[in-house]
Amino acid sequence: MSSQSVLRALPFIAILLVVVVDLITGPRVGFLALLTLGPAFASVTGSVRRTALVGVLALAICVPLAVYDGLLGRTSNYLTLAAIVGVTAASMLASRLRNRRERELANVRLVAEAAQRVLLRPVPRRASDLRIALSYTSAAAEAQIGGDLYEVVTTPEGVRILIGDVQGKGLEAVETAAWVLGAFREAAYDQSELAGVVERVETSLARHLSGEKFVTAILAEVHEGEISLLNCGHPAPLVLRRDGGVHFAEPQEEALPLGLGALGSPRPKPHRVPFEEGDQILFYTDGVIECRDRQGRFYPLAERAHLLRSDDPQAALDELRADMLRHAGGPFPDDAAMLLLRRHPG
């Protein structure tokens, strides 16, 4: 039985327990006041009408129990009835306010999700000699929408890739993701160097971001036999060699996340990683490596790399996602985006 089902049944369980205990202990001990637990629990998950019905049920049960306890007509029994009515009224008000708040939160989340889906347009499944697979998993229903972002564009300089994660959650994170994606999509076609693309994105963020907000990201550019990576404080991508080798493409120099350019640290040059026919590279956001099981252990991404050896890149990525879900034992606590590039003959 799910926790939601237990909560819905709790008002009736409480009333039933009060009746059973009252009957067992006999008429000398009265537990009638505890019937107020019924409408109080009903307000936690139920509607206003359901809360009122539970309150009516509590009143209906209170009368025969008062007869059994010999309390009918006494002042204490009238006080108990008044308490049930009062708690029911307060619970109905609480239920109404809770339902209104839940609708507001649901509407905000729908707006954020819609905005994020518009921003994160489908990536091409093929680009030049690359086959591309994408997996995007939203966080648990009760979590706020995140700021994961990705893009793949084919430019005169070759295929360029962006994957990133905005600090924070909610509509503000989605808005920041929009600025990053918009600047990248424009600069990717205009700038001949990957570093120039980063500077354009940094300039855009400098006009919009305030305080200490930032975006971790990796920008990549595919060349003949290799791939250039410019890592801005993001988790290093996982490289899978055709011969079975697996390693993380750690940057040669540490770089600050996007949005922190005002600190004055020079941006390092892109580093090149061999990327030949049959090789794969997996870009991902921190929701992947921070996925924990019930014992608090992080997802062992490198150890699960063999799941990406399937002939179909999308099927391989779907299998990796399914394995992550089994590891977590439920929904992810944070959004998780994965972008898999596999090199094939041109």
XYZ file of C-alpha atoms in Angstrom:
346
model
C 0.000 0.000 0.000
C 1.340 3.412 -0.949
C 1.860 6.191 1.577
C -0.896 8.195 -0.131
C -3.364 5.327 0.391
C -2.370 5.068 4.048
C -2.944 8.789 4.564
C -6.372 8.590 2.952
C -7.354 5.681 5.181
C -5.898 7.239 8.348
C -9.052 9.205 9.400
C -11.171 6.040 9.367
C -8.464 4.013 11.095
C -8.291 6.632 13.856
C -12.073 6.627 14.363
C -12.152 2.822 14.345
C -9.391 2.624 16.951
C -11.231 5.083 19.208
C -14.394 2.969 18.974
C -12.550 -0.284 19.678
C -10.591 1.116 22.621
C -13.713 2.733 24.096
C -15.679 -0.516 23.856
C -12.847 -2.581 25.338
C -12.180 -0.295 28.311
C -15.851 -0.085 29.181
C -18.177 2.792 30.056
C -16.133 4.086 32.965
C -13.425 5.558 30.698
C -14.451 7.837 27.836
C -12.326 8.399 24.723
C -14.915 10.360 22.761
C -12.780 13.496 22.468
C -10.270 11.508 20.396
C -12.859 11.251 17.599
C -11.622 14.700 16.550
C -8.599 12.909 15.114
C -10.769 11.758 12.205
C -11.458 15.163 10.594
C -7.989 16.420 11.599
C -6.310 13.592 9.662
C -8.772 13.972 6.780
C -7.591 17.527 6.134
C -4.074 16.274 5.401
C -4.969 14.740 2.028
C -8.729 15.014 1.560
C -10.940 17.634 -0.002
C -13.143 20.004 1.970
C -16.169 17.797 1.299
C -14.375 14.641 2.386
C -13.185 16.330 5.579
C -16.751 17.428 6.337
C -18.066 13.890 5.760
C -15.474 12.456 8.138
C -16.543 15.057 10.720
C -20.189 14.023 10.295
C -19.156 10.379 10.723
C -17.326 11.267 13.938
C -20.451 13.035 15.261
C -22.661 10.107 14.295
C -20.410 7.651 16.144
C -20.049 9.931 19.157
C -23.761 9.723 20.062
C -24.075 5.919 20.494
C -20.705 5.786 22.223
C -21.937 8.465 24.636
C -24.965 6.274 25.384
C -22.665 3.275 25.990
C -20.437 5.342 28.285
C -23.402 6.804 30.122
C -22.418 10.343 29.120
C -25.454 11.308 27.061
C -26.971 14.524 28.376
C -23.947 15.465 30.435
C -22.003 18.671 29.956
C -18.836 16.761 29.017
C -20.640 15.129 26.104
C -21.850 18.471 24.773
C -18.298 19.772 24.997
C -17.082 16.737 23.039
C -19.679 17.325 20.312
C -18.702 21.003 20.167
C -15.016 20.002 19.922
C -15.749 17.670 16.987
C -17.688 20.410 15.205
C -14.958 22.966 15.878
C -12.096 20.719 14.760
C -14.068 19.721 11.664
C -14.616 23.363 10.718
C -10.937 24.205 11.261
C -9.895 21.109 9.296
C -12.172 22.093 6.402
C -10.521 25.513 6.307
C -7.054 23.915 6.411
C -8.044 21.530 3.631
C -9.271 24.392 1.458
C -6.066 26.373 1.942
C -3.923 23.287 1.287
C -5.788 22.449 -1.921
C -5.449 26.029 -3.152
C -1.717 25.996 -2.441
C -1.277 22.644 -4.185
C -3.052 23.979 -7.293
C -0.818 27.047 -7.331
C 2.332 24.936 -7.006
C 1.113 22.553 -9.714
C 0.474 25.468 -12.086
C 3.910 26.954 -11.437
C 5.546 23.593 -12.066
C 3.603 23.107 -15.305
C 4.711 26.527 -16.529
C 8.325 25.752 -15.648
C 8.189 22.359 -17.340
C 6.587 23.815 -20.463
C 9.224 26.552 -20.629
C 11.995 24.015 -20.161
C 10.632 21.726 -22.870
C 10.467 24.650 -25.311
C 14.081 25.532 -24.536
C 15.364 21.969 -24.711
C 14.398 21.215 -28.285
C 15.117 17.722 -29.650
C 18.726 17.171 -30.630
C 19.550 15.676 -34.050
C 20.069 11.927 -33.990
C 22.793 12.219 -36.629
C 25.275 15.003 -37.246
C 28.178 14.596 -39.644
C 29.701 11.196 -38.760
C 28.141 11.156 -35.292
C 25.200 9.204 -33.948
C 23.639 10.992 -30.994
C 21.431 9.716 -28.182
C 19.709 11.772 -25.496
C 18.183 10.937 -22.131
C 16.518 13.510 -19.921
C 14.873 12.484 -16.656
C 12.954 15.000 -14.569
C 13.319 14.959 -10.827
C 10.778 13.432 -8.449
C 7.299 14.949 -8.643
C 7.731 16.824 -5.373
C 11.059 18.353 -6.413
C 11.332 21.667 -8.183
C 12.146 21.817 -11.856
C 15.860 22.063 -12.485
C 18.114 23.975 -14.850
C 19.779 21.232 -16.900
C 20.455 22.278 -20.494
C 21.942 20.789 -23.657
C 22.290 21.561 -27.354
C 23.914 20.101 -30.478
C 24.415 22.287 -33.559
C 26.190 21.757 -36.860
C 28.204 24.856 -37.766
C 30.785 25.796 -40.429
C 33.434 24.897 -37.822
C 31.929 21.457 -37.246
C 29.535 19.930 -34.737
C 29.423 21.850 -31.464
C 27.909 20.593 -28.239
C 26.797 22.242 -25.021
C 25.678 20.604 -21.808
C 25.279 22.433 -18.533
C 23.565 22.784 -15.198
C 22.252 26.050 -13.761
C 22.705 26.676 -10.068
C 19.332 26.653 -8.327
C 15.846 25.485 -9.241
C 12.522 26.761 -10.498
C 11.592 29.387 -13.055
C 14.683 31.460 -12.309
C 16.914 28.533 -13.300
C 14.884 27.972 -16.470
C 15.263 31.667 -17.338
C 19.041 31.450 -16.883
C 19.128 28.331 -19.047
C 17.308 30.309 -21.758
C 20.011 32.986 -21.726
C 22.787 30.397 -21.963
C 21.142 28.450 -24.785
C 20.251 31.584 -26.726
C 23.792 32.937 -26.502
C 25.302 29.573 -27.428
C 23.047 29.006 -30.430
C 23.987 32.398 -31.845
C 27.691 32.342 -30.994
C 28.223 28.757 -32.168
C 27.686 29.910 -35.772
C 29.538 33.213 -35.494
C 32.689 32.361 -33.549
C 35.528 30.481 -35.218
C 37.041 29.399 -31.889
C 35.365 27.521 -29.046
C 36.834 29.986 -26.560
C 35.041 32.780 -28.410
C 31.730 30.974 -27.946
C 32.371 30.751 -24.213
C 33.176 34.450 -24.005
C 29.935 35.332 -25.783
C 27.952 33.222 -23.344
C 29.861 34.765 -20.429
C 29.079 38.264 -21.707
C 25.383 37.419 -21.977
C 25.278 36.053 -18.448
C 27.109 39.109 -17.107
C 24.195 41.260 -18.278
C 21.558 39.105 -16.624
C 22.950 37.237 -13.622
C 23.306 38.883 -10.246
C 25.026 37.858 -7.048
C 26.927 34.598 -7.030
C 24.791 32.586 -9.443
C 26.598 30.485 -12.023
C 26.274 27.737 -14.620
C 28.563 24.717 -14.873
C 28.977 23.633 -18.478
C 31.057 21.811 -21.065
C 31.394 23.078 -24.623
C 32.751 20.679 -27.211
C 33.730 20.756 -30.869
C 34.240 17.632 -32.956
C 37.284 17.470 -35.242
C 38.822 14.827 -37.439
C 39.971 12.067 -35.083
C 39.502 14.140 -31.903
C 37.166 16.330 -29.895
C 37.938 19.665 -28.205
C 36.536 20.151 -24.715
C 36.265 23.377 -22.769
C 35.160 22.488 -19.252
C 33.652 25.272 -17.128
C 33.410 23.615 -13.728
C 31.284 20.704 -14.978
C 31.690 16.955 -14.316
C 34.167 15.495 -16.804
C 32.624 13.468 -19.651
C 33.143 9.722 -19.845
C 35.132 8.478 -22.850
C 34.587 4.907 -24.078
C 37.210 3.617 -26.483
C 36.451 1.164 -29.235
C 38.982 -1.245 -27.684
C 37.091 -1.264 -24.368
C 39.027 1.423 -22.491
C 37.047 3.763 -20.253
C 38.218 7.010 -18.650
C 36.978 10.438 -17.631
C 38.247 13.315 -19.793
C 39.442 15.475 -16.923
C 40.420 19.030 -17.963
C 44.107 19.881 -17.950
C 43.309 23.201 -16.270
C 40.537 24.023 -13.818
C 38.061 26.608 -15.134
C 35.450 28.645 -13.328
C 31.764 28.065 -14.103
C 30.015 30.447 -16.468
C 28.810 33.588 -14.758
C 31.879 33.956 -12.561
C 34.035 35.654 -15.185
C 34.037 38.850 -13.140
C 36.411 37.153 -10.699
C 39.126 37.728 -13.264
C 40.448 34.180 -13.613
C 41.685 33.559 -17.196
C 39.714 31.010 -19.168
C 41.898 28.009 -20.117
C 42.201 26.858 -23.691
C 40.199 23.856 -24.876
C 41.955 20.523 -24.460
C 41.778 17.883 -27.171
C 40.859 14.258 -26.615
C 41.240 11.506 -29.236
C 37.824 10.625 -30.667
C 38.061 8.104 -33.469
C 35.767 5.716 -35.303
C 33.889 3.476 -32.842
C 34.689 5.694 -29.837
C 31.951 7.156 -27.658
C 31.765 10.074 -25.263
C 29.068 10.538 -22.629
C 28.196 14.040 -21.434
C 25.984 14.269 -18.351
C 24.821 16.574 -15.562
C 25.534 16.094 -11.873
C 22.140 14.472 -11.320
C 23.693 11.327 -12.815
C 26.764 10.942 -10.603
C 24.951 12.253 -7.510
C 22.214 9.639 -7.806
C 22.311 7.644 -4.540
C 20.918 4.294 -3.493
C 19.161 3.633 -0.173
C 22.547 3.240 1.556
C 23.692 6.651 0.288
C 26.163 5.264 -2.283
C 26.667 7.288 -5.468
C 25.946 5.786 -8.862
C 29.154 4.091 -10.170
C 29.035 5.502 -13.698
C 32.413 4.189 -14.881
C 31.582 0.682 -13.647
C 28.334 0.719 -15.633
C 29.971 1.902 -18.861
C 29.595 -1.569 -20.397
C 25.854 -0.863 -20.682
C 26.666 1.645 -23.436
C 28.174 -0.958 -25.774
C 24.875 -1.769 -27.502
C 24.727 -1.369 -31.286
C 21.988 1.268 -30.954
C 23.212 4.333 -29.006
C 19.705 5.313 -27.886
C 18.939 1.805 -26.651
C 22.264 1.792 -24.806
C 21.523 5.119 -23.125
C 18.012 3.955 -22.196
C 19.524 0.882 -20.561
C 21.921 3.057 -18.556
C 19.010 5.226 -17.408
C 17.036 2.135 -16.360
C 20.053 0.941 -14.379
C 20.237 4.319 -12.635
C 16.581 4.057 -11.665
C 17.201 0.599 -10.209
C 20.155 1.996 -8.284
C 18.098 4.882 -6.884
C 15.176 2.602 -6.040
C 12.738 5.301 -7.131
C 12.543 8.713 -8.785
C 15.671 10.829 -9.077
C 16.098 13.611 -6.497
C 17.485 15.905 -9.223
C 17.126 16.258 -12.973
C 19.537 14.067 -14.927
C 20.530 14.766 -18.537
C 22.799 12.522 -20.611
C 24.089 13.048 -24.140
C 25.904 10.177 -25.859
C 28.007 10.719 -28.997
C 29.227 7.756 -31.006
C 31.603 8.158 -33.929
C 30.799 6.226 -37.110
C 32.382 6.253 -40.551
C 31.501 9.410 -42.487
